[in-house]
Short mmCIF file of C-alpha atoms and ligand atoms in Angstrom, two decimals:
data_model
loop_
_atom_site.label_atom_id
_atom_site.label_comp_id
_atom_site.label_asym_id
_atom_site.label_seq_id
_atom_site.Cartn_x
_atom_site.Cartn_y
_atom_site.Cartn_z
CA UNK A 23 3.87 -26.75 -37.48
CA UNK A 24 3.28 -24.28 -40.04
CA UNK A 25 2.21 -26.03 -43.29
CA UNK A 26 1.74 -22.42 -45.27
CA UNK A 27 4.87 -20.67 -44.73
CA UNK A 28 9.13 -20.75 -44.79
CA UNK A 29 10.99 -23.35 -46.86
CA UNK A 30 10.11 -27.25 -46.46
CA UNK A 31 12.70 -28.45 -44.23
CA UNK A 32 13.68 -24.88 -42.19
CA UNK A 33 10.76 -24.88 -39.86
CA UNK A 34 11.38 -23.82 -36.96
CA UNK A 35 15.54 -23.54 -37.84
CA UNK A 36 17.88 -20.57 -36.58
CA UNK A 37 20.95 -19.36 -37.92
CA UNK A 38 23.04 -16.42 -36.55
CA UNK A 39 26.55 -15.22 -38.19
CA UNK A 40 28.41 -12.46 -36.72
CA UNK A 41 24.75 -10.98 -34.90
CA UNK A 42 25.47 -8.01 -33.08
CA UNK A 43 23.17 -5.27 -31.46
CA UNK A 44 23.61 -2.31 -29.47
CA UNK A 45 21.74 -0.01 -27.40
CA UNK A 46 22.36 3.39 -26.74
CA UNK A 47 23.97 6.02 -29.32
CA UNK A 48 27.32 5.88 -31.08
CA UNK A 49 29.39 7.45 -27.77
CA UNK A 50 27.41 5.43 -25.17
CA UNK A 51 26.98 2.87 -27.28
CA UNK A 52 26.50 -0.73 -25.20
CA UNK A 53 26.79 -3.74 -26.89
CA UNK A 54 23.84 -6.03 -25.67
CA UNK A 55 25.42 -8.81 -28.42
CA UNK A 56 28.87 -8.86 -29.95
CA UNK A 57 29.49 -10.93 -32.99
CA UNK A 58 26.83 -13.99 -31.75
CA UNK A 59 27.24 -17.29 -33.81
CA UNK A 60 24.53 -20.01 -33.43
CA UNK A 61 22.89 -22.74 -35.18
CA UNK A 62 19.75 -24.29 -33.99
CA UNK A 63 18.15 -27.18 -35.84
CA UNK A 64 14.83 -27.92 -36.40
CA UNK A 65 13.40 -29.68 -33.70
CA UNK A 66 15.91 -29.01 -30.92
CA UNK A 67 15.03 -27.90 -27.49
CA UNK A 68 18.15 -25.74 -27.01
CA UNK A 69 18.89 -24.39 -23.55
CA UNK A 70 20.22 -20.74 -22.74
CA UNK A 71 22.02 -19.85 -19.57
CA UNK A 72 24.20 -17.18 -18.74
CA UNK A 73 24.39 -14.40 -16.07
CA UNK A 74 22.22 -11.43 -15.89
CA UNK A 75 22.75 -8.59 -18.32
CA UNK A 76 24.98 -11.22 -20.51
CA UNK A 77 22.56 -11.01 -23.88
CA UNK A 78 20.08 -14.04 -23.26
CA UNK A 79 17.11 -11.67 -23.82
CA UNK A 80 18.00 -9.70 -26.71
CA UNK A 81 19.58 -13.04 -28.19
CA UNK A 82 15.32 -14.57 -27.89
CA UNK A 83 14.36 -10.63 -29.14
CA UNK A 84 15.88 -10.75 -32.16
CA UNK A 85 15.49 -14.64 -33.06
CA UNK A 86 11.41 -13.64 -32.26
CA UNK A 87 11.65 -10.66 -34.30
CA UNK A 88 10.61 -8.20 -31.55
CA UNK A 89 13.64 -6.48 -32.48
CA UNK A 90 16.42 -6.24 -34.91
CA UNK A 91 19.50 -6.84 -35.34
CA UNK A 92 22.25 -3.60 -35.73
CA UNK A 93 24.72 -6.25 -38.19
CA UNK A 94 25.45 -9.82 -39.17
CA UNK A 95 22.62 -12.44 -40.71
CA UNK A 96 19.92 -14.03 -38.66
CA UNK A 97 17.48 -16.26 -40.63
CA UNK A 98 15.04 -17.62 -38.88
CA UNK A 99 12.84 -20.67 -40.11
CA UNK A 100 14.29 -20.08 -43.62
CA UNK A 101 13.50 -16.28 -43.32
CA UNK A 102 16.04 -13.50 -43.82
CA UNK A 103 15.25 -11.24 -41.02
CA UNK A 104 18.41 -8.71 -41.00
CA UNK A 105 16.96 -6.42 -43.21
CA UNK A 106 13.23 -5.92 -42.20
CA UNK A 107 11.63 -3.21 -40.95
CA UNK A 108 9.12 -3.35 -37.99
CA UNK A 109 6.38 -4.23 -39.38
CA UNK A 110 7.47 -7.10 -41.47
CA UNK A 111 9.38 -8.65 -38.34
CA UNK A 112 5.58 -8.34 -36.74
CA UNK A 113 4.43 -10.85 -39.96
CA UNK A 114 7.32 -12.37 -39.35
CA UNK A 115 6.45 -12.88 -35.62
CA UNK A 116 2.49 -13.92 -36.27
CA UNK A 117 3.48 -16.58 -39.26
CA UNK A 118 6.47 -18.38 -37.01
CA UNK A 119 6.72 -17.47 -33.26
CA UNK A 120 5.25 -18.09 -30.04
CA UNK A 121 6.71 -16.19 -26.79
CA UNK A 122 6.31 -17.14 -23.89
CA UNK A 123 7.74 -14.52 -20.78
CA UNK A 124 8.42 -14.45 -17.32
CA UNK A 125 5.92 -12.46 -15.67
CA UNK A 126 3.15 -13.91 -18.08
CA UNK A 127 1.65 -10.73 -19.81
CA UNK A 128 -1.82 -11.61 -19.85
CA UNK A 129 -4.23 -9.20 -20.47
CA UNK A 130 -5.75 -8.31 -17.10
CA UNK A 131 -9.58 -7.64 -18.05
CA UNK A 132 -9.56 -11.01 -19.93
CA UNK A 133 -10.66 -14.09 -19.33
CA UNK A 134 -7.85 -17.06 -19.73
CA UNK A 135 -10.21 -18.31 -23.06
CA UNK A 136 -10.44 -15.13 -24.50
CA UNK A 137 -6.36 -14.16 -23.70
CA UNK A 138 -5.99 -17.15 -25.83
CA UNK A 139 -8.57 -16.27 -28.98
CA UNK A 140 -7.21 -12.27 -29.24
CA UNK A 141 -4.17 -13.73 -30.51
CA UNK A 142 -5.87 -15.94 -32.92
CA UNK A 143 -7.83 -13.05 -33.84
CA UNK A 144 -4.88 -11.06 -34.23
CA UNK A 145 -2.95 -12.96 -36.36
CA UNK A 146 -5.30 -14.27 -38.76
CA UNK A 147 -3.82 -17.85 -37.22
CA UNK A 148 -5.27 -20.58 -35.54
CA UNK A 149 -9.19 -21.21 -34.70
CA UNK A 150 -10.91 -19.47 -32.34
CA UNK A 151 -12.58 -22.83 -31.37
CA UNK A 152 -8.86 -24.22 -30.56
CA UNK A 153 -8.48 -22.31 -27.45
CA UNK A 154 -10.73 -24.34 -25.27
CA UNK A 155 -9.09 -27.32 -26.94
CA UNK A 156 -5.48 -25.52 -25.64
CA UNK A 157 -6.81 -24.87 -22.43
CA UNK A 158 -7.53 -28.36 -21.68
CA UNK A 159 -4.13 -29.73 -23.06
CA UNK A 160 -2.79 -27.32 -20.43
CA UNK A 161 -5.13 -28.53 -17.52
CA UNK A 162 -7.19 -25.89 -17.33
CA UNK A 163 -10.43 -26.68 -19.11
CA UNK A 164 -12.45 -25.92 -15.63
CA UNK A 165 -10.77 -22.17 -15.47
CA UNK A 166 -11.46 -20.94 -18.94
CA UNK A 167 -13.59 -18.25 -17.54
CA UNK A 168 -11.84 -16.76 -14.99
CA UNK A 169 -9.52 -13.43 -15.08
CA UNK A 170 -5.58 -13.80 -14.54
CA UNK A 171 -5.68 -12.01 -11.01
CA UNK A 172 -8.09 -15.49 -10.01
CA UNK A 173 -5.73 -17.70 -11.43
CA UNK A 174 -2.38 -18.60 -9.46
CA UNK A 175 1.32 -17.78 -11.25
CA UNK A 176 1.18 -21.34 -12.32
CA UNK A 177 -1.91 -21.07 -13.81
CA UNK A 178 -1.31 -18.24 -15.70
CA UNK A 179 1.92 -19.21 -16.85
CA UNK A 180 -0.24 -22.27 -18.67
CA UNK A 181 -2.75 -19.91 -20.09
CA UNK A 182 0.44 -17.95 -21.41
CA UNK A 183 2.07 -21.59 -22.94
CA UNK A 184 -1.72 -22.09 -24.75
CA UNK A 185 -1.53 -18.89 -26.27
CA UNK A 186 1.67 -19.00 -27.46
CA UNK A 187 1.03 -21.93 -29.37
CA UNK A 188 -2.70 -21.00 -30.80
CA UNK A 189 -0.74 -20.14 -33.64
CA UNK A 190 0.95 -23.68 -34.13
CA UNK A 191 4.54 -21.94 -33.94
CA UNK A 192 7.91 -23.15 -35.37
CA UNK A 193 9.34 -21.49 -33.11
CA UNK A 194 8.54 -21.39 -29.13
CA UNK A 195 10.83 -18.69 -27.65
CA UNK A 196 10.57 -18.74 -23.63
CA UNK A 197 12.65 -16.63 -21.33
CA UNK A 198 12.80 -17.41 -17.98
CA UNK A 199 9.47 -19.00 -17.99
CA UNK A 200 9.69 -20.44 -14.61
CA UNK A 201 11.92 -17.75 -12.89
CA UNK A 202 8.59 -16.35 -10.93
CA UNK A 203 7.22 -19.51 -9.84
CA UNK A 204 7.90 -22.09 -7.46
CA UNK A 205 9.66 -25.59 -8.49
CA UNK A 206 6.90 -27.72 -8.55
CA UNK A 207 4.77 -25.28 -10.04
CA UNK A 208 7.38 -24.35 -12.67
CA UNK A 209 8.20 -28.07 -13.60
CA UNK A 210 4.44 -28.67 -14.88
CA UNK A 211 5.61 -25.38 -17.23
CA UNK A 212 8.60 -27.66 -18.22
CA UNK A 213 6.92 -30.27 -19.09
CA UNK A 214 4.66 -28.37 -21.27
CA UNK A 215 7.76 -27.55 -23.21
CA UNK A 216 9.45 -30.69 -23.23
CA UNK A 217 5.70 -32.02 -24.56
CA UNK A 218 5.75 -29.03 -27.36
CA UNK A 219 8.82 -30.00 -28.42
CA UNK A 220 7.94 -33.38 -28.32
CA UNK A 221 5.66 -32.83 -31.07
CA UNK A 222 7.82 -31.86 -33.53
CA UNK A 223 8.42 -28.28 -32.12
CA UNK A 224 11.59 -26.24 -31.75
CA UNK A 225 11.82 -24.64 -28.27
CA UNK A 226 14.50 -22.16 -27.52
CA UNK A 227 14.58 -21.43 -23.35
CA UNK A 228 16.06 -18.70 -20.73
CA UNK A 229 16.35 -20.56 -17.46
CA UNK A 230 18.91 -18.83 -14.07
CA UNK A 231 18.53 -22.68 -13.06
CA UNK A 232 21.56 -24.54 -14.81
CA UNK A 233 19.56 -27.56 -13.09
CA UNK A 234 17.25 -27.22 -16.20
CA UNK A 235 19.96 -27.55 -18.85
CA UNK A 236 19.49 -30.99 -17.99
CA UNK A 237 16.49 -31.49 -20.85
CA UNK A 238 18.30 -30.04 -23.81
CA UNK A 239 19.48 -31.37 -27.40
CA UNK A 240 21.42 -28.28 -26.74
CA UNK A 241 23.33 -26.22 -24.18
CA UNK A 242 24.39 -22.62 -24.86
CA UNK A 243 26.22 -20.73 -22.28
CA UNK A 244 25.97 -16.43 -22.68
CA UNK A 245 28.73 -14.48 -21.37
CA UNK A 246 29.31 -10.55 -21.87
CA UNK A 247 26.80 -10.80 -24.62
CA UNK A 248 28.65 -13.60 -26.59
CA UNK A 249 28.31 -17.32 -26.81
CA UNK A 250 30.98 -18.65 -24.51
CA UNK A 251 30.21 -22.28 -25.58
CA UNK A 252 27.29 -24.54 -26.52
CA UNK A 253 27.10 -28.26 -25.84
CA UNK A 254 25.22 -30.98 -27.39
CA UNK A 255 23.95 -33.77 -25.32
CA UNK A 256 23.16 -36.78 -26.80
CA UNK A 257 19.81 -38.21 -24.31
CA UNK A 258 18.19 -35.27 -22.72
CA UNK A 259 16.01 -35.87 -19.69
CA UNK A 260 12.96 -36.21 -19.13
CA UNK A 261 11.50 -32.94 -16.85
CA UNK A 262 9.84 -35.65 -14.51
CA UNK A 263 13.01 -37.06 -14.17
CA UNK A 264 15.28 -34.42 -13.21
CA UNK A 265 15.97 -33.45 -9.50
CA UNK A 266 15.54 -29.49 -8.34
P1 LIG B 15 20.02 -10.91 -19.99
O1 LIG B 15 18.68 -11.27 -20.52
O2 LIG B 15 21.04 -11.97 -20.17
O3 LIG B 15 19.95 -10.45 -18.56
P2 LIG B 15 19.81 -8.63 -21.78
O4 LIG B 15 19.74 -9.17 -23.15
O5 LIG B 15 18.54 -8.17 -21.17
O6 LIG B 15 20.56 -9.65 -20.84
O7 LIG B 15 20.80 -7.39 -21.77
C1 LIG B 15 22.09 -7.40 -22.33
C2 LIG B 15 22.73 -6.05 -22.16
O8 LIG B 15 22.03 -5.07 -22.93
C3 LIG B 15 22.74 -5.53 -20.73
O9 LIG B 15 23.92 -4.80 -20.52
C4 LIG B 15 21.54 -4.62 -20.70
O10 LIG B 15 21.71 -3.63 -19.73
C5 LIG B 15 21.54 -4.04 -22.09
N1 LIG B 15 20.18 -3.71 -22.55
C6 LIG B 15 19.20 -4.59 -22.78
N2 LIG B 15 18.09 -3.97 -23.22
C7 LIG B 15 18.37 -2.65 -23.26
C8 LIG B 15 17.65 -1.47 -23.64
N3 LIG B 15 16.38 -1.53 -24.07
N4 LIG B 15 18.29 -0.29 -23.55
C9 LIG B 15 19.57 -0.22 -23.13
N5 LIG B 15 20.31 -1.27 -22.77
C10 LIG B 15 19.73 -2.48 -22.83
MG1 LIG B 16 16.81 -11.44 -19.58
#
């Protein structure tokens, strides 16, 4: 975890009160989060499932900084983000985040290694001699030369988990990470997560599969771009463990 920035103690922490954003202008106006209320403590691998078009995106947007909020307080690992402009949300971003997306977004004409050290190199964060070290936490030490179009969904997927955390993020937002692969392929993503979080990490996670929910401190159910509820469970599985 960061050792450099945010307040001792609020790594990797998330608190939302009254959050609401809106797309569109005043007369068309569609409210992609109403009034959203959440805590997340440090730590916690917190669960998000809800049906399409119910907020679950723009709820990992905001808390990741690639957007903000319209009203209400969001601070994120001890930062006040409701007031910053774009470019301090993208400091805010390179200092505490790592993303992690459905479809991957790797950079075609790069190999998996270097996909890895163009973030490190981007963000000032993390050496470039850690991404062969990342690669081979993910299993994919042999393949750091190849391009994403000769690596399979679930390889890419890992190369996407090692770059998101060349940084050493508070913070690891996924959405939908597994929605494009197959089960088996997308549980070895899972247990990368479960492992990050393992470590100390907070992990925040999109999933359709309500089967998933079953490896979270935390369950938060999205409806109509509100939280509808959010349960705590007291022994979350272990991904090997759990039956989909
Ligand atoms: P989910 O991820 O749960 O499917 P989203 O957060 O993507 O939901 O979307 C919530 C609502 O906001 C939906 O009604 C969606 O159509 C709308 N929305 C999301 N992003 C945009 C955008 N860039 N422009 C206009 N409407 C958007
Ligand atoms: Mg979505």
């Amino acid at each position: 975890m960061s050792e450099t920035t945010g307040p001792a103690g609020q790594r990797g922490s998330v608190r939302l009160r009254s959050v609401s954003k809106t797309y569109g202008s005043a007369e068309a106006a569609v409210y992609a989060l109403r009034d959203v209320d959440l805590d997340i403590e440090p730590g916690e691998l917190v669960v998000v499932l809800g049906p399409s078009g119910s907020g679950k995106t723009t709820l990992l947007n905001l808390i990741g900084g690639i957007e903000a909020a319209d009203a209400g307080q969001l601070t994120v690992a001890g930062e006040e983000l409701t007031e910053r402009n774009p470019a301090a949300l993208t400091g805010f971003r390179r200092a505490h985040i790592g993303f992690v997306f459905q479809y991957f977004n790797l950079v075609p004409t790069l190999t998996a290694q270097e996909n890895i050290e163009v973030i490190a190199e981007l963000t000032g964060r993390g050496a470039r001699g850690r991404a062969a070290e990342l690669l081979a936490d993910v299993g994919l030490a042999e393949r750091a030369d190849h391009f994403p179009a000769q690596l399979s969904g679930g390889q890419q997927q890992r190369v996407a988990v090692a770059r998101a955390l060349i940084t050493d993020p508070d913070l690891l937002l996924a959405d939908e990470p597994t929605g494009a692969l197959d089960t088996a392929t997308g549980r070895r993503i899972l247990e990368l997560l479960q492992r990050s979080n393992r470590e100390g990490r907070t992990v925040l996670m999109v999933t359709h599969n309500a089967v998933i929910a079953a490896i979270a401190h935390r369950v938060v159910r999205m409806r109509d771009g509100g939280v509808e509820s959010v349960e705590r469970q007291t022994e979350p599985a272990d991904v090997a463990s759990v039956a989909w």
